[in-house]
CSV table of C-alpha atoms in Angstrom, one decimal:
chain,number,residue,atom,x,y,z
A,1,MET,CA,79.6,-68.3,5.9
A,2,ARG,CA,82.4,-67.8,8.3
A,3,ASP,CA,84.1,-70.9,9.7
A,4,ARG,CA,84.1,-70.4,13.5
A,5,ASP,CA,86.6,-73.3,13.9
A,6,ARG,CA,89.5,-71.7,12.2
A,7,PRO,CA,91.6,-68.7,13.3
A,8,ALA,CA,90.5,-65.4,11.8
A,9,ARG,CA,92.9,-64.1,9.1
A,10,ILE,CA,94.1,-60.6,9.7
A,11,LEU,CA,96.1,-58.5,7.2
A,12,VAL,CA,97.9,-55.4,8.4
A,13,THR,CA,99.7,-53.2,5.9
A,14,GLY,CA,102.0,-50.1,5.9
A,15,PHE,CA,103.9,-48.1,3.3
A,16,PRO,CA,107.6,-47.3,2.7
A,17,ALA,CA,109.1,-43.8,2.3
A,18,PHE,CA,107.6,-41.6,-0.4
A,19,PRO,CA,108.3,-38.1,-1.8
A,20,GLY,CA,108.2,-35.7,1.1
A,21,ALA,CA,108.5,-38.4,3.7
A,22,PRO,CA,112.0,-40.0,3.8
A,23,ASP,CA,111.0,-42.1,6.8
A,24,ASN,CA,107.7,-44.0,7.2
A,25,PRO,CA,106.7,-45.3,10.7
A,26,THR,CA,104.3,-47.8,9.2
A,27,GLU,CA,107.1,-49.6,7.5
A,28,TRP,CA,108.8,-49.9,10.9
A,29,LEU,CA,105.5,-51.1,12.4
A,30,MET,CA,105.2,-53.9,9.9
A,31,GLY,CA,108.5,-55.3,11.0
A,32,ALA,CA,107.6,-54.8,14.7
A,33,LEU,CA,104.4,-56.7,14.3
A,34,ALA,CA,106.0,-59.6,12.5
A,35,GLY,CA,105.9,-62.8,14.6
A,36,TRP,CA,103.1,-61.4,16.9
A,37,ARG,CA,100.0,-63.5,16.8
A,38,PRO,CA,96.8,-62.3,18.6
A,39,ALA,CA,94.9,-65.1,20.3
A,40,GLY,CA,92.5,-66.9,18.0
A,41,ALA,CA,93.9,-65.3,14.8
A,42,ASP,CA,96.6,-65.5,12.1
A,43,LEU,CA,98.4,-62.3,11.3
A,44,ALA,CA,100.1,-61.3,8.1
A,45,THR,CA,101.9,-58.1,7.4
A,46,ALA,CA,102.8,-56.4,4.1
A,47,VAL,CA,104.5,-53.2,3.0
A,48,LEU,CA,102.5,-51.9,0.0
A,49,PRO,CA,104.2,-50.0,-2.8
A,50,VAL,CA,103.5,-46.3,-3.0
A,51,ASP,CA,102.3,-46.8,-6.5
A,52,PHE,CA,98.7,-46.0,-7.8
A,53,ILE,CA,98.9,-49.0,-10.2
A,54,ALA,CA,100.9,-51.6,-8.3
A,55,ALA,CA,99.3,-51.2,-4.8
A,56,PRO,CA,95.9,-52.6,-5.9
A,57,SER,CA,97.6,-55.4,-7.8
A,58,VAL,CA,99.5,-56.4,-4.7
A,59,LEU,CA,96.3,-56.3,-2.6
A,60,GLU,CA,94.5,-58.6,-5.2
A,61,ALA,CA,97.4,-61.0,-5.0
A,62,ILE,CA,97.3,-61.1,-1.2
A,63,GLY,CA,93.6,-61.5,-1.4
A,64,ALA,CA,93.8,-64.5,-3.7
A,65,ASP,CA,96.5,-66.1,-1.6
A,66,TYR,CA,95.7,-65.2,2.0
A,67,GLN,CA,92.0,-64.2,1.8
A,68,PRO,CA,92.0,-62.0,4.9
A,69,ASP,CA,88.9,-61.7,7.0
A,70,ILE,CA,90.1,-58.4,8.5
A,71,ALA,CA,92.3,-55.8,6.8
A,72,ILE,CA,93.8,-52.9,8.7
A,73,HIS,CA,95.8,-50.5,6.6
A,74,PHE,CA,98.2,-48.0,8.3
A,75,GLY,CA,99.7,-44.9,6.7
A,76,LEU,CA,101.6,-41.8,7.6
A,77,ALA,CA,100.0,-38.4,8.0
A,78,LEU,CA,102.5,-35.7,9.1
A,79,ALA,CA,99.7,-33.6,10.5
A,80,ALA,CA,98.1,-36.4,12.5
A,81,LYS,CA,97.9,-35.8,16.2
A,82,GLY,CA,97.9,-39.4,17.2
A,83,PHE,CA,96.0,-42.5,15.8
A,84,ARG,CA,93.7,-40.9,13.2
A,85,LEU,CA,90.7,-43.2,12.6
A,86,GLU,CA,89.5,-42.8,9.0
A,87,ARG,CA,85.7,-43.1,8.6
A,88,LEU,CA,85.4,-42.7,4.9
A,89,ALA,CA,87.3,-43.5,1.7
A,90,LYS,CA,86.5,-41.3,-1.3
A,91,ASN,CA,86.2,-42.5,-4.8
A,92,ARG,CA,88.7,-39.9,-6.0
A,93,CYS,CA,92.5,-39.7,-6.4
A,94,TYR,CA,94.1,-36.3,-6.4
A,95,SER,CA,97.5,-35.3,-5.2
A,96,SER,CA,100.3,-33.0,-6.2
A,97,THR,CA,102.7,-35.4,-4.7
A,98,PRO,CA,103.8,-38.1,-7.1
A,99,ASP,CA,103.8,-41.7,-6.2
A,100,ASN,CA,107.2,-43.6,-6.1
A,101,ARG,CA,106.9,-44.2,-9.8
A,102,GLY,CA,106.5,-40.5,-10.5
A,103,GLU,CA,102.7,-40.6,-11.3
A,104,VAL,CA,100.4,-37.8,-10.2
A,105,ARG,CA,96.6,-38.1,-10.1
A,106,SER,CA,94.4,-35.1,-10.7
A,107,ASP,CA,90.9,-35.6,-9.2
A,108,ASP,CA,90.4,-38.9,-11.0
A,109,PRO,CA,87.6,-41.4,-10.0
A,110,ILE,CA,88.8,-44.8,-8.9
A,111,VAL,CA,85.8,-46.5,-10.3
A,112,ALA,CA,82.5,-45.5,-11.8
A,113,GLY,CA,79.7,-45.3,-9.2
A,114,ALA,CA,79.8,-44.7,-5.4
A,115,SER,CA,81.2,-41.5,-4.1
A,116,HIS,CA,82.6,-43.0,-1.0
A,117,CYS,CA,82.8,-46.2,1.2
A,118,ALA,CA,82.6,-46.3,4.9
A,119,ALA,CA,85.1,-48.1,7.1
A,120,THR,CA,83.8,-51.3,8.7
A,121,LEU,CA,86.3,-51.4,11.6
A,122,PRO,CA,84.8,-51.0,15.1
A,123,LEU,CA,86.0,-47.4,15.3
A,124,ASP,CA,84.2,-46.5,18.5
A,125,MET,CA,85.6,-49.5,20.3
A,126,ILE,CA,89.1,-48.7,19.0
A,127,ALA,CA,88.9,-45.0,20.0
A,128,GLU,CA,87.7,-46.0,23.5
A,129,ARG,CA,90.5,-48.6,24.0
A,130,LEU,CA,93.2,-46.2,22.7
A,131,ALA,CA,92.0,-43.5,25.1
A,132,LEU,CA,91.9,-46.0,28.0
A,133,ALA,CA,95.6,-46.8,27.2
A,134,ASP,CA,96.3,-43.0,27.3
A,135,LEU,CA,97.2,-43.0,23.6
A,136,PRO,CA,96.2,-40.0,21.4
A,137,VAL,CA,93.3,-40.6,19.0
A,138,GLU,CA,91.4,-38.4,16.5
A,139,TRP,CA,88.7,-38.8,13.9
A,140,SER,CA,88.7,-38.0,10.2
A,141,ASP,CA,86.2,-38.1,7.3
A,142,ASP,CA,88.9,-37.4,4.7
A,143,ALA,CA,91.7,-39.9,4.1
A,144,GLY,CA,93.2,-37.6,1.5
A,145,GLY,CA,93.7,-38.1,-2.2
A,146,TYR,CA,96.9,-40.0,-2.2
A,147,LEU,CA,97.8,-43.7,-1.7
A,148,CYS,CA,96.2,-44.0,1.7
A,149,ASN,CA,92.7,-43.2,0.4
A,150,HIS,CA,93.4,-45.2,-2.7
A,151,VAL,CA,94.1,-48.3,-0.7
A,152,MET,CA,91.3,-47.8,1.7
A,153,PHE,CA,88.8,-47.5,-1.1
A,154,HIS,CA,90.1,-50.7,-2.7
A,155,ALA,CA,89.7,-52.5,0.6
A,156,LEU,CA,86.1,-51.4,1.1
A,157,SER,CA,84.6,-51.3,-2.4
A,158,ASP,CA,83.3,-54.6,-3.8
A,159,ARG,CA,83.6,-53.2,-7.3
A,160,VAL,CA,87.3,-52.7,-7.5
A,161,ALA,CA,89.5,-55.6,-6.5
A,162,LYS,CA,87.5,-58.8,-7.1
A,163,ASP,CA,90.0,-61.0,-5.3
A,164,TYR,CA,90.4,-58.7,-2.3
A,165,SER,CA,87.2,-58.6,-0.2
A,166,PRO,CA,87.9,-58.6,3.6
A,167,ALA,CA,84.7,-58.7,5.7
A,168,MET,CA,86.0,-55.9,7.9
A,169,ALA,CA,88.5,-53.2,6.7
A,170,GLY,CA,89.6,-49.7,7.4
A,171,PHE,CA,92.5,-47.3,7.6
A,172,VAL,CA,94.5,-45.6,10.4
A,173,HIS,CA,96.8,-42.7,9.9
A,174,VAL,CA,99.7,-42.2,12.3
A,175,PRO,CA,102.3,-39.4,12.7
A,176,LEU,CA,106.0,-39.8,12.5
A,177,LEU,CA,108.0,-41.6,15.1
A,178,GLU,CA,109.8,-39.3,17.5
A,179,ARG,CA,113.2,-40.5,16.3
A,180,MET,CA,112.2,-39.7,12.7
A,181,ARG,CA,111.4,-36.1,13.2
A,182,GLY,CA,113.7,-33.9,11.2
A,183,GLU,CA,114.5,-30.2,11.0
A,184,GLY,CA,111.5,-28.0,10.5
A,185,GLN,CA,109.2,-30.6,12.0
A,186,CYS,CA,109.7,-29.6,15.7
A,187,GLY,CA,106.0,-28.5,16.0
A,188,CYS,CA,104.5,-31.8,14.7
A,189,VAL,CA,103.1,-34.4,17.0
A,190,THR,CA,105.0,-37.7,17.1
A,191,LEU,CA,104.7,-41.1,18.7
A,192,THR,CA,107.4,-43.2,20.3
A,193,GLU,CA,107.9,-46.8,19.3
A,194,SER,CA,106.5,-47.8,22.7
A,195,GLN,CA,103.3,-46.0,21.8
A,196,LEU,CA,102.9,-47.0,18.1
A,197,LEU,CA,103.3,-50.7,18.5
A,198,PRO,CA,100.9,-51.3,21.5
A,199,GLY,CA,98.5,-48.8,19.9
A,200,ALA,CA,98.4,-50.8,16.7
A,201,GLN,CA,97.9,-54.0,18.7
A,202,ILE,CA,94.9,-52.3,20.3
A,203,VAL,CA,93.5,-51.5,16.9
A,204,ILE,CA,94.0,-55.1,15.8
A,205,GLY,CA,92.7,-56.6,19.0
A,206,SER,CA,89.6,-54.5,18.9
A,207,ALA,CA,88.8,-55.5,15.3
A,208,LEU,CA,89.3,-59.1,16.2
A,209,THR,CA,86.9,-58.8,19.1
A,210,ALA,CA,84.2,-57.2,17.0
A,211,TYR,CA,84.7,-59.7,14.1
A,212,ARG,CA,84.3,-62.6,16.5
A,213,SER,CA,81.1,-61.1,17.8
A,214,GLU,CA,79.4,-60.4,14.6
A,215,PRO,CA,81.4,-59.9,11.4
A,216,PRO,CA,79.9,-57.2,9.1
A,217,GLU,CA,78.9,-57.7,5.6
A,218,LYS,CA,81.1,-55.9,3.1
A,219,GLY,CA,79.3,-53.3,1.0
């Protein structure tokens, strides 16, 4: 049972650069969030390795040590048109892009069993608050087949990472920061730092509000 007398523990993660993306705005975001503490909560940030094998191990280590109540994972999607709220994590890994260790996955199941897991973040509330702040938001039922989906599935499935079981978890894709846009990317949507940071804080604050009201059961 949740202890209402202690601050909620929130974990927020991002990723570093990976093949095809020499800059990752979520790595910058983790540094920008460091030292910020929402009222009534403790906040920890981590940059996860772009590695199919190491990323789940890092999550399990964080889970064993920090035991987050809420986990919000951020990742880069070059085609995102704003804050892309992921509704589903698939039980599959497939990508022609190698991870940072050089490994490629070819339509491999993550674990035997469920075909997908649904996000438990308060996505409707998050979308409404982002829109009220005049920040771009979109929806997705496909987190891809790369590390973003891999991490999201690990955060939501109770059959994968035994020491990592936040009561509320989900994934948000974001586009590049404006200053990171390179040649050949002039048509893609970007965010400024003054949009990405407060938008992420809205996501975190919305999750905390919902968790304090009635934390969901993980399943």
